[in-house]
Amino acid sequence: NVGGIFEALNGAGLSANLTVNITSDLTAETGAVFLNQLTEFGAGGYTLTIKPSGAARVISGLVPINRGLINLNGADRVIIDGSLSGGTDRSLTITNNQTGTSTVIWIRSASAANGSNNNTIKNCIINGATGAIATTTAGILTGSGVTIGGDAEAANSNNTIQNNWIYRVQNSAYLRGGLTAPVFDQNWVVTGNEFGSTASTADKNIFRGMLIGNAQNFTVSNNVVHGVQSSGTTTASMSGIQIG
């Protein structure tokens, strides 16, 4: 939100690796402030790590249509790590309560010359709004910084999605690069995630476990896609993992 950590970082930049500890639940987030590519001082190449501290934490809120709850807007080397132990526990839940076109995490091109690269989302529980069926567009969505679900203006490359449980959305991961080879997304790793839910219909995805489009050299391994419930969606549009 305005006055929060993203606004502070956008203004100050980084002069060293930084860890941001989430020490309480944040339940009124709106996605109002995007994290941009940060100015770096000194040697550069710094990482920004965002993680829970002290106990399991929740980041949630209701965002406007066509926005993400957490927006990486050309940001690089951001690590969102939901583990308290430094291991594989999933102790950070990130929930977007918007029922319209929106996403939980949006990794987006800031311009035709500035993609979001070398970011990692791991050890998190990521979900959309509760209701009779899942309506939030995606858990993690990449691509255009203008239109949710559109082709990327600049490649968003070398990103990792690891050991997350992403459910109660239309698509757990919707990863879409640029339309032609120079702006294809490159060298992603998507591994060890759970997509969808085995629980009630309301917690199932309604379109896909994952879509990968306009991409090259992706490594996809050891992901589990739970049942996809149509709930009014035509069977032809449903899939576990769609490439292309």
Tab-separated table of N, CA and C in Angstrom, residues 1-166:
chain	number	residue	atom	x	y	z
A	1	ASN	N	0.833	-1.199	0.000
A	1	ASN	CA	0.000	0.000	0.000
A	1	ASN	C	0.871	1.254	0.000
A	2	VAL	N	0.244	2.407	-0.219
A	2	VAL	CA	0.955	3.677	-0.133
A	2	VAL	C	1.578	3.800	1.253
A	3	GLY	N	2.841	4.219	1.296
A	3	GLY	CA	3.550	4.333	2.561
A	3	GLY	C	4.191	3.046	3.027
A	4	GLY	N	4.130	2.005	2.206
A	4	GLY	CA	4.676	0.706	2.586
A	4	GLY	C	6.082	0.473	2.065
A	5	ILE	N	6.516	-0.784	2.167
A	5	ILE	CA	7.899	-1.125	1.861
A	5	ILE	C	8.215	-0.942	0.384
A	6	PHE	N	7.270	-1.248	-0.521
A	6	PHE	CA	7.567	-1.088	-1.947
A	6	PHE	C	7.815	0.389	-2.281
A	7	GLU	N	7.006	1.277	-1.738
A	7	GLU	CA	7.209	2.704	-1.990
A	7	GLU	C	8.559	3.156	-1.452
A	8	ALA	N	8.927	2.681	-0.260
A	8	ALA	CA	10.208	3.060	0.328
A	8	ALA	C	11.379	2.573	-0.523
A	9	LEU	N	11.295	1.326	-0.993
A	9	LEU	CA	12.375	0.780	-1.805
A	9	LEU	C	12.467	1.468	-3.157
A	10	ASN	N	11.334	1.754	-3.770
A	10	ASN	CA	11.352	2.458	-5.052
A	10	ASN	C	12.052	3.805	-4.922
A	11	GLY	N	11.901	4.445	-3.775
A	11	GLY	CA	12.523	5.746	-3.563
A	11	GLY	C	13.988	5.664	-3.175
A	12	ALA	N	14.339	4.658	-2.382
A	12	ALA	CA	15.689	4.602	-1.813
A	12	ALA	C	16.665	3.777	-2.623
A	13	GLY	N	16.185	2.725	-3.293
A	13	GLY	CA	17.085	1.815	-3.975
A	13	GLY	C	17.796	0.893	-2.998
A	14	LEU	N	18.815	0.184	-3.489
A	14	LEU	CA	19.555	-0.793	-2.675
A	14	LEU	C	21.050	-0.530	-2.770
A	15	SER	N	21.735	-0.694	-1.634
A	15	SER	CA	23.196	-0.637	-1.629
A	15	SER	C	23.807	-1.921	-1.076
A	16	ALA	N	22.945	-2.921	-0.806
A	16	ALA	CA	23.387	-4.231	-0.326
A	16	ALA	C	22.216	-5.185	-0.443
A	17	ASN	N	22.454	-6.475	-0.249
A	17	ASN	CA	21.347	-7.424	-0.160
A	17	ASN	C	20.461	-7.034	1.017
A	18	LEU	N	19.153	-7.203	0.860
A	18	LEU	CA	18.215	-6.772	1.899
A	18	LEU	C	17.196	-7.870	2.153
A	19	THR	N	16.887	-8.127	3.436
A	19	THR	CA	15.807	-9.031	3.821
A	19	THR	C	14.708	-8.231	4.506
A	20	VAL	N	13.489	-8.392	4.022
A	20	VAL	CA	12.320	-7.762	4.624
A	20	VAL	C	11.567	-8.841	5.393
A	21	ASN	N	11.436	-8.686	6.699
A	21	ASN	CA	10.733	-9.638	7.543
A	21	ASN	C	9.283	-9.201	7.742
A	22	ILE	N	8.354	-10.102	7.448
A	22	ILE	CA	6.932	-9.838	7.679
A	22	ILE	C	6.621	-10.292	9.100
A	23	THR	N	6.351	-9.349	9.994
A	23	THR	CA	6.218	-9.654	11.415
A	23	THR	C	4.781	-9.635	11.907
A	24	SER	N	3.830	-9.399	11.017
A	24	SER	CA	2.413	-9.475	11.374
A	24	SER	C	1.627	-9.746	10.099
A	25	ASP	N	0.366	-10.143	10.251
A	25	ASP	CA	-0.488	-10.339	9.084
A	25	ASP	C	-0.801	-8.985	8.443
A	26	LEU	N	-0.841	-8.968	7.119
A	26	LEU	CA	-1.171	-7.767	6.345
A	26	LEU	C	-2.435	-8.081	5.557
A	27	THR	N	-3.576	-7.663	6.063
A	27	THR	CA	-4.855	-8.144	5.531
A	27	THR	C	-5.657	-7.070	4.806
A	28	ALA	N	-5.052	-5.939	4.511
A	28	ALA	CA	-5.777	-4.868	3.816
A	28	ALA	C	-4.955	-4.346	2.639
A	29	GLU	N	-4.216	-5.240	1.998
A	29	GLU	CA	-3.392	-4.829	0.859
A	29	GLU	C	-4.257	-4.597	-0.373
A	30	THR	N	-3.834	-3.650	-1.218
A	30	THR	CA	-4.592	-3.308	-2.421
A	30	THR	C	-3.757	-3.394	-3.693
A	31	GLY	N	-2.472	-3.684	-3.578
A	31	GLY	CA	-1.609	-3.692	-4.752
A	31	GLY	C	-1.404	-2.320	-5.354
A	32	ALA	N	-1.589	-1.266	-4.568
A	32	ALA	CA	-1.553	0.102	-5.094
A	32	ALA	C	-0.168	0.503	-5.588
A	33	VAL	N	0.873	-0.009	-4.946
A	33	VAL	CA	2.241	0.375	-5.299
A	33	VAL	C	2.966	-0.835	-5.866
A	34	PHE	N	3.486	-0.706	-7.085
A	34	PHE	CA	4.260	-1.775	-7.716
A	34	PHE	C	5.712	-1.679	-7.263
A	35	LEU	N	6.388	-2.820	-7.199
A	35	LEU	CA	7.833	-2.803	-6.977
A	35	LEU	C	8.504	-2.690	-8.335
A	36	ASN	N	9.237	-1.603	-8.551
A	36	ASN	CA	9.884	-1.340	-9.827
A	36	ASN	C	11.321	-1.855	-9.832
A	37	GLN	N	11.993	-1.730	-10.964
A	37	GLN	CA	13.421	-2.019	-10.985
A	37	GLN	C	14.110	-1.000	-10.097
A	38	LEU	N	14.863	-1.493	-9.105
A	38	LEU	CA	15.417	-0.609	-8.086
A	38	LEU	C	16.765	-0.042	-8.513
A	39	THR	N	16.975	1.213	-8.181
A	39	THR	CA	18.291	1.808	-8.345
A	39	THR	C	19.265	1.106	-7.415
A	40	GLU	N	20.447	0.760	-7.925
A	40	GLU	CA	21.447	0.071	-7.116
A	40	GLU	C	22.702	0.924	-6.996
A	41	PHE	N	23.279	0.925	-5.805
A	41	PHE	CA	24.481	1.701	-5.514
A	41	PHE	C	25.614	0.741	-5.188
A	42	GLY	N	26.814	1.076	-5.594
A	42	GLY	CA	27.942	0.188	-5.331
A	42	GLY	C	28.065	-0.889	-6.382
A	43	ALA	N	28.362	-2.107	-5.946
A	43	ALA	CA	28.641	-3.195	-6.886
A	43	ALA	C	27.407	-3.625	-7.667
A	44	GLY	N	26.218	-3.494	-7.083
A	44	GLY	CA	24.982	-3.899	-7.746
A	44	GLY	C	24.777	-5.395	-7.721
A	45	GLY	N	23.728	-5.851	-8.398
A	45	GLY	CA	23.408	-7.271	-8.411
A	45	GLY	C	22.817	-7.760	-7.097
A	46	TYR	N	22.196	-6.878	-6.325
A	46	TYR	CA	21.718	-7.220	-4.986
A	46	TYR	C	20.397	-7.985	-5.050
A	47	THR	N	20.127	-8.746	-3.996
A	47	THR	CA	18.866	-9.461	-3.866
A	47	THR	C	17.989	-8.801	-2.809
A	48	LEU	N	16.690	-8.897	-3.029
A	48	LEU	CA	15.688	-8.476	-2.048
A	48	LEU	C	14.896	-9.710	-1.662
A	49	THR	N	14.962	-10.106	-0.395
A	49	THR	CA	14.252	-11.287	0.104
A	49	THR	C	13.114	-10.851	1.011
A	50	ILE	N	11.920	-11.353	0.746
A	50	ILE	CA	10.737	-11.057	1.549
A	50	ILE	C	10.281	-12.358	2.174
A	51	LYS	N	10.161	-12.408	3.516
A	51	LYS	CA	9.882	-13.669	4.189
A	51	LYS	C	9.106	-13.435	5.471
A	52	PRO	N	8.372	-14.461	5.941
A	52	PRO	CA	7.687	-14.344	7.227
A	52	PRO	C	8.675	-14.468	8.379
A	53	SER	N	8.313	-13.890	9.521
A	53	SER	CA	9.169	-13.949	10.695
A	53	SER	C	8.324	-14.154	11.946
A	54	GLY	N	8.775	-15.029	12.829
A	54	GLY	CA	8.129	-15.214	14.123
A	54	GLY	C	7.013	-16.228	14.134
A	55	ALA	N	6.221	-16.270	13.101
A	55	ALA	CA	5.097	-17.208	12.977
A	55	ALA	C	4.631	-17.180	11.530
A	56	ALA	N	3.750	-18.114	11.196
A	56	ALA	CA	3.159	-18.101	9.860
A	56	ALA	C	2.404	-16.789	9.662
A	57	ARG	N	2.500	-16.230	8.461
A	57	ARG	CA	1.904	-14.925	8.188
A	57	ARG	C	0.986	-14.969	6.976
A	58	VAL	N	0.119	-13.957	6.870
A	58	VAL	CA	-0.833	-13.824	5.775
A	58	VAL	C	-0.673	-12.448	5.146
A	59	ILE	N	-0.619	-12.420	3.807
A	59	ILE	CA	-0.761	-11.177	3.057
A	59	ILE	C	-2.041	-11.329	2.238
A	60	SER	N	-2.995	-10.429	2.418
A	60	SER	CA	-4.268	-10.561	1.699
A	60	SER	C	-4.877	-9.195	1.482
A	61	GLY	N	-5.870	-9.153	0.604
A	61	GLY	CA	-6.581	-7.910	0.368
A	61	GLY	C	-7.419	-7.994	-0.888
A	62	LEU	N	-8.125	-6.934	-1.161
A	62	LEU	CA	-9.004	-6.813	-2.318
A	62	LEU	C	-8.397	-5.784	-3.266
A	63	VAL	N	-7.944	-6.248	-4.417
A	63	VAL	CA	-7.304	-5.338	-5.367
A	63	VAL	C	-8.314	-4.866	-6.403
A	64	PRO	N	-8.070	-3.743	-7.071
A	64	PRO	CA	-8.937	-3.340	-8.182
A	64	PRO	C	-8.860	-4.347	-9.328
A	65	ILE	N	-9.821	-4.308	-10.218
A	65	ILE	CA	-9.800	-5.121	-11.427
A	65	ILE	C	-8.511	-4.827	-12.211
A	66	ASN	N	-7.980	-5.859	-12.855
A	66	ASN	CA	-6.789	-5.743	-13.700
A	66	ASN	C	-5.544	-5.343	-12.907
A	67	ARG	N	-5.410	-5.907	-11.717
A	67	ARG	CA	-4.217	-5.638	-10.916
A	67	ARG	C	-3.835	-6.901	-10.171
A	68	GLY	N	-2.596	-6.948	-9.714
A	68	GLY	CA	-2.140	-8.006	-8.838
A	68	GLY	C	-2.047	-7.521	-7.410
A	69	LEU	N	-2.091	-8.458	-6.479
A	69	LEU	CA	-1.888	-8.090	-5.074
A	69	LEU	C	-0.434	-7.710	-4.853
A	70	ILE	N	0.492	-8.513	-5.419
A	70	ILE	CA	1.918	-8.191	-5.404
A	70	ILE	C	2.355	-8.041	-6.854
A	71	ASN	N	2.900	-6.880	-7.199
A	71	ASN	CA	3.247	-6.567	-8.579
A	71	ASN	C	4.738	-6.302	-8.703
A	72	LEU	N	5.443	-7.183	-9.421
A	72	LEU	CA	6.855	-6.962	-9.732
A	72	LEU	C	6.908	-6.349	-11.119
A	73	ASN	N	7.202	-5.067	-11.182
A	73	ASN	CA	7.095	-4.274	-12.405
A	73	ASN	C	8.501	-3.973	-12.945
A	74	GLY	N	9.061	-4.957	-13.661
A	74	GLY	CA	10.439	-4.812	-14.106
A	74	GLY	C	11.443	-5.036	-12.996
A	75	ALA	N	11.008	-5.539	-11.859
A	75	ALA	CA	11.902	-5.777	-10.718
A	75	ALA	C	12.734	-7.032	-10.944
A	76	ASP	N	13.956	-7.019	-10.472
A	76	ASP	CA	14.885	-8.136	-10.644
A	76	ASP	C	15.402	-8.628	-9.293
A	77	ARG	N	15.700	-9.924	-9.251
A	77	ARG	CA	16.350	-10.559	-8.089
A	77	ARG	C	15.541	-10.388	-6.799
A	78	VAL	N	14.231	-10.533	-6.917
A	78	VAL	CA	13.349	-10.536	-5.750
A	78	VAL	C	13.055	-11.983	-5.374
A	79	ILE	N	13.207	-12.307	-4.108
A	79	ILE	CA	12.920	-13.652	-3.595
A	79	ILE	C	11.786	-13.533	-2.586
A	80	ILE	N	10.650	-14.132	-2.886
A	80	ILE	CA	9.568	-14.254	-1.903
A	80	ILE	C	9.624	-15.674	-1.394
A	81	ASP	N	10.069	-15.842	-0.156
A	81	ASP	CA	10.305	-17.161	0.440
A	81	ASP	C	9.392	-17.329	1.636
A	82	GLY	N	8.412	-18.232	1.532
A	82	GLY	CA	7.432	-18.414	2.586
A	82	GLY	C	7.873	-19.289	3.738
A	83	SER	N	9.107	-19.748	3.736
A	83	SER	CA	9.564	-20.651	4.796
A	83	SER	C	10.042	-19.884	6.019
A	84	LEU	N	9.606	-20.334	7.190
A	84	LEU	CA	10.122	-19.798	8.457
A	84	LEU	C	11.463	-20.413	8.827
A	85	SER	N	11.650	-21.657	8.436
A	85	SER	CA	12.813	-22.421	8.891
A	85	SER	C	14.004	-22.319	7.956
A	86	GLY	N	13.799	-21.690	6.794
A	86	GLY	CA	14.831	-21.736	5.775
A	86	GLY	C	14.813	-23.049	5.022
A	87	GLY	N	13.686	-23.789	5.163
A	87	GLY	CA	13.543	-25.083	4.516
A	87	GLY	C	12.431	-25.079	3.499
A	88	THR	N	11.467	-25.999	3.682
A	88	THR	CA	10.399	-26.145	2.687
A	88	THR	C	9.000	-25.968	3.285
A	89	ASP	N	8.900	-25.533	4.546
A	89	ASP	CA	7.577	-25.264	5.101
A	89	ASP	C	6.938	-24.088	4.369
A	90	ARG	N	5.619	-24.175	4.200
A	90	ARG	CA	4.878	-23.104	3.525
A	90	ARG	C	4.173	-22.266	4.587
A	91	SER	N	4.852	-21.238	5.047
A	91	SER	CA	4.372	-20.458	6.187
A	91	SER	C	3.966	-19.041	5.815
A	92	LEU	N	3.798	-18.782	4.526
A	92	LEU	CA	3.291	-17.493	4.062
A	92	LEU	C	2.140	-17.749	3.100
A	93	THR	N	0.948	-17.252	3.456
A	93	THR	CA	-0.235	-17.358	2.601
A	93	THR	C	-0.508	-16.002	1.969
A	94	ILE	N	-0.678	-15.999	0.649
A	94	ILE	CA	-0.927	-14.762	-0.087
A	94	ILE	C	-2.263	-14.926	-0.817
A	95	THR	N	-3.249	-14.102	-0.482
A	95	THR	CA	-4.616	-14.263	-0.978
A	95	THR	C	-5.125	-12.976	-1.596
A	96	ASN	N	-5.587	-13.062	-2.842
A	96	ASN	CA	-6.263	-11.953	-3.502
A	96	ASN	C	-7.765	-12.211	-3.455
A	97	ASN	N	-8.508	-11.326	-2.826
A	97	ASN	CA	-9.942	-11.510	-2.650
A	97	ASN	C	-10.785	-10.914	-3.779
A	98	GLN	N	-10.147	-10.453	-4.841
A	98	GLN	CA	-10.874	-9.906	-5.993
A	98	GLN	C	-11.452	-11.051	-6.825
A	99	THR	N	-12.745	-10.986	-7.133
A	99	THR	CA	-13.399	-12.032	-7.915
A	99	THR	C	-13.355	-11.758	-9.413
A	100	GLY	N	-12.935	-10.562	-9.809
A	100	GLY	CA	-12.855	-10.236	-11.229
A	100	GLY	C	-11.467	-10.496	-11.790
A	101	THR	N	-11.213	-9.996	-12.992
A	101	THR	CA	-9.933	-10.202	-13.667
A	101	THR	C	-8.804	-9.596	-12.851
A	102	SER	N	-7.947	-10.450	-12.319
A	102	SER	CA	-6.851	-9.998	-11.458
A	102	SER	C	-5.985	-11.208	-11.155
A	103	THR	N	-4.890	-10.967	-10.453
A	103	THR	CA	-3.997	-12.057	-10.105
A	103	THR	C	-3.446	-11.851	-8.701
A	104	VAL	N	-2.872	-12.892	-8.145
A	104	VAL	CA	-2.273	-12.761	-6.821
A	104	VAL	C	-0.891	-12.131	-6.954
A	105	ILE	N	-0.024	-12.736	-7.762
A	105	ILE	CA	1.309	-12.186	-8.022
A	105	ILE	C	1.438	-11.943	-9.518
A	106	TRP	N	1.834	-10.738	-9.885
A	106	TRP	CA	1.981	-10.356	-11.293
A	106	TRP	C	3.443	-10.007	-11.542
A	107	ILE	N	4.127	-10.851	-12.317
A	107	ILE	CA	5.514	-10.605	-12.712
A	107	ILE	C	5.451	-10.035	-14.122
A	108	ARG	N	5.722	-8.737	-14.297
A	108	ARG	CA	5.303	-8.048	-15.499
A	108	ARG	C	6.421	-7.232	-16.141
A	109	SER	N	6.277	-7.039	-17.445
A	109	SER	CA	7.156	-6.133	-18.174
A	109	SER	C	6.803	-4.696	-17.800
A	110	ALA	N	7.822	-3.928	-17.428
A	110	ALA	CA	7.579	-2.513	-17.140
A	110	ALA	C	7.532	-1.692	-18.419
A	111	SER	N	8.237	-2.170	-19.460
A	111	SER	CA	8.264	-1.491	-20.751
A	111	SER	C	8.813	-2.482	-21.769
A	112	ALA	N	8.950	-2.049	-23.007
A	112	ALA	CA	9.502	-2.916	-24.039
A	112	ALA	C	10.985	-3.193	-23.825
A	113	ALA	N	11.611	-2.471	-22.907
A	113	ALA	CA	13.039	-2.655	-22.645
A	113	ALA	C	13.327	-3.156	-21.236
A	114	ASN	N	12.282	-3.470	-20.471
A	114	ASN	CA	12.503	-3.771	-19.054
A	114	ASN	C	11.559	-4.857	-18.563
A	115	GLY	N	12.063	-6.099	-18.533
A	115	GLY	CA	11.304	-7.204	-17.968
A	115	GLY	C	11.688	-7.468	-16.527
A	116	SER	N	10.965	-8.358	-15.893
A	116	SER	CA	11.258	-8.788	-14.516
A	116	SER	C	12.031	-10.099	-14.581
A	117	ASN	N	13.265	-10.102	-14.114
A	117	ASN	CA	14.168	-11.226	-14.313
A	117	ASN	C	14.796	-11.702	-13.008
A	118	ASN	N	15.123	-12.996	-12.986
A	118	ASN	CA	15.880	-13.586	-11.874
A	118	ASN	C	15.144	-13.481	-10.540
A	119	ASN	N	13.827	-13.647	-10.588
A	119	ASN	CA	13.017	-13.620	-9.371
A	119	ASN	C	12.626	-15.041	-8.964
A	120	THR	N	12.357	-15.231	-7.682
A	120	THR	CA	11.980	-16.539	-7.153
A	120	THR	C	10.768	-16.405	-6.242
A	121	ILE	N	9.752	-17.242	-6.489
A	121	ILE	CA	8.604	-17.363	-5.584
A	121	ILE	C	8.619	-18.794	-5.072
A	122	LYS	N	8.812	-18.996	-3.778
A	122	LYS	CA	8.918	-20.354	-3.262
A	122	LYS	C	8.305	-20.477	-1.874
A	123	ASN	N	7.860	-21.696	-1.569
A	123	ASN	CA	7.393	-22.066	-0.224
A	123	ASN	C	6.196	-21.230	0.237
A	124	CYS	N	5.300	-20.892	-0.690
A	124	CYS	CA	4.138	-20.078	-0.347
A	124	CYS	C	2.840	-20.829	-0.632
A	125	ILE	N	1.780	-20.416	0.038
A	125	ILE	CA	0.414	-20.808	-0.292
A	125	ILE	C	-0.216	-19.603	-0.961
A	126	ILE	N	-0.668	-19.784	-2.190
A	126	ILE	CA	-1.153	-18.675	-3.012
A	126	ILE	C	-2.553	-19.024	-3.490
A	127	ASN	N	-3.527	-18.148	-3.223
A	127	ASN	CA	-4.898	-18.479	-3.613
A	127	ASN	C	-5.715	-17.237	-3.923
A	128	GLY	N	-6.873	-17.507	-4.549
A	128	GLY	CA	-7.769	-16.439	-4.946
A	128	GLY	C	-8.984	-16.351	-4.055
A	129	ALA	N	-9.958	-15.579	-4.530
A	129	ALA	CA	-11.137	-15.275	-3.730
A	129	ALA	C	-11.990	-16.516	-3.489
A	130	THR	N	-12.597	-16.578	-2.323
A	130	THR	CA	-13.523	-17.658	-2.016
A	130	THR	C	-14.851	-17.406	-2.708
A	131	GLY	N	-15.555	-18.482	-3.015
A	131	GLY	CA	-16.849	-18.381	-3.674
A	131	GLY	C	-17.289	-19.747	-4.149
A	132	ALA	N	-18.373	-19.780	-4.905
A	132	ALA	CA	-18.890	-21.057	-5.390
A	132	ALA	C	-17.904	-21.728	-6.343
A	133	ILE	N	-17.221	-20.923	-7.179
A	133	ILE	CA	-16.169	-21.430	-8.056
A	133	ILE	C	-15.032	-20.416	-8.048
A	134	ALA	N	-13.850	-20.868	-8.454
A	134	ALA	CA	-12.702	-19.966	-8.514
A	134	ALA	C	-12.885	-18.946	-9.628
A	135	THR	N	-12.624	-17.679	-9.341
A	135	THR	CA	-12.791	-16.636	-10.355
A	135	THR	C	-11.545	-15.783	-10.550
A	136	THR	N	-10.664	-15.703	-9.572
A	136	THR	CA	-9.426	-14.938	-9.729
A	136	THR	C	-8.637	-15.522	-10.897
A	137	THR	N	-8.118	-14.682	-11.777
A	137	THR	CA	-7.532	-15.146	-13.031
A	137	THR	C	-6.367	-16.102	-12.821
A	138	ALA	N	-5.452	-15.769	-11.929
A	138	ALA	CA	-4.258	-16.606	-11.767
A	138	ALA	C	-3.646	-16.430	-10.389
A	139	GLY	N	-2.866	-17.444	-9.998
A	139	GLY	CA	-2.069	-17.332	-8.789
A	139	GLY	C	-0.804	-16.541	-9.073
A	140	ILE	N	-0.011	-17.032	-10.027
A	140	ILE	CA	1.158	-16.299	-10.513
A	140	ILE	C	0.957	-16.068	-12.004
A	141	LEU	N	1.003	-14.823	-12.414
A	141	LEU	CA	0.793	-14.477	-13.817
A	141	LEU	C	1.964	-13.634	-14.288
A	142	THR	N	2.454	-13.943	-15.496
A	142	THR	CA	3.520	-13.139	-16.080
A	142	THR	C	3.112	-12.690	-17.468
A	143	GLY	N	3.837	-11.701	-17.968
A	143	GLY	CA	3.579	-11.228	-19.318
A	143	GLY	C	3.478	-9.729	-19.373
A	144	SER	N	2.476	-9.262	-20.100
A	144	SER	CA	2.288	-7.837	-20.341
A	144	SER	C	2.156	-7.059	-19.042
A	145	GLY	N	2.729	-5.868	-19.030
A	145	GLY	CA	2.518	-4.957	-17.922
A	145	GLY	C	1.333	-4.045	-18.150
A	146	VAL	N	0.642	-4.240	-19.281
A	146	VAL	CA	-0.508	-3.409	-19.626
A	146	VAL	C	-1.811	-4.176	-19.435
A	147	THR	N	-1.849	-5.410	-19.937
A	147	THR	CA	-3.072	-6.206	-19.937
A	147	THR	C	-2.824	-7.551	-19.278
A	148	ILE	N	-3.588	-7.883	-18.281
A	148	ILE	CA	-3.459	-9.187	-17.646
A	148	ILE	C	-3.730	-10.291	-18.670
A	149	GLY	N	-2.762	-11.191	-18.821
A	149	GLY	CA	-2.895	-12.290	-19.758
A	149	GLY	C	-2.374	-11.983	-21.143
A	150	GLY	N	-1.891	-10.748	-21.383
A	150	GLY	CA	-1.387	-10.367	-22.697
A	150	GLY	C	0.068	-10.748	-22.894
A	151	ASP	N	0.530	-10.707	-24.157
A	151	ASP	CA	1.924	-11.005	-24.465
A	151	ASP	C	2.841	-9.985	-23.811
A	152	ALA	N	3.988	-10.473	-23.328
A	152	ALA	CA	4.944	-9.602	-22.660
A	152	ALA	C	5.525	-8.577	-23.624
A	153	GLU	N	5.711	-7.353	-23.157
A	153	GLU	CA	6.389	-6.333	-23.957
A	153	GLU	C	7.904	-6.557	-23.957
A	154	ALA	N	8.437	-7.084	-22.865
A	154	ALA	CA	9.849	-7.472	-22.756
A	154	ALA	C	9.899	-8.822	-22.073
A	155	ALA	N	10.886	-9.618	-22.398
A	155	ALA	CA	10.988	-10.948	-21.802
A	155	ALA	C	11.137	-10.848	-20.286
A	156	ASN	N	10.417	-11.724	-19.585
A	156	ASN	CA	10.578	-11.914	-18.148
A	156	ASN	C	11.253	-13.277	-17.971
A	157	SER	N	12.541	-13.289	-17.734
A	157	SER	CA	13.321	-14.521	-17.861
A	157	SER	C	14.059	-14.893	-16.577
A	158	ASN	N	14.490	-16.162	-16.537
A	158	ASN	CA	15.325	-16.682	-15.445
A	158	ASN	C	14.624	-16.596	-14.090
A	159	ASN	N	13.310	-16.831	-14.093
A	159	ASN	CA	12.536	-16.811	-12.858
A	159	ASN	C	12.250	-18.235	-12.392
A	160	THR	N	11.993	-18.397	-11.096
A	160	THR	CA	11.775	-19.712	-10.484
A	160	THR	C	10.485	-19.711	-9.672
A	161	ILE	N	9.662	-20.739	-9.872
A	161	ILE	CA	8.474	-20.990	-9.052
A	161	ILE	C	8.674	-22.361	-8.414
A	162	GLN	N	8.805	-22.420	-7.108
A	162	GLN	CA	9.244	-23.653	-6.454
A	162	GLN	C	8.471	-23.926	-5.163
A	163	ASN	N	7.935	-25.127	-5.049
A	163	ASN	CA	7.328	-25.625	-3.803
A	163	ASN	C	6.222	-24.714	-3.275
A	164	ASN	N	5.371	-24.251	-4.173
A	164	ASN	CA	4.198	-23.483	-3.754
A	164	ASN	C	2.938	-24.338	-3.905
A	165	TRP	N	1.917	-24.018	-3.130
A	165	TRP	CA	0.592	-24.584	-3.341
A	165	TRP	C	-0.285	-23.440	-3.836
A	166	ILE	N	-0.762	-23.553	-5.084
A	166	ILE	CA	-1.500	-22.472	-5.726
A	166	ILE	C	-2.863	-23.003	-6.146
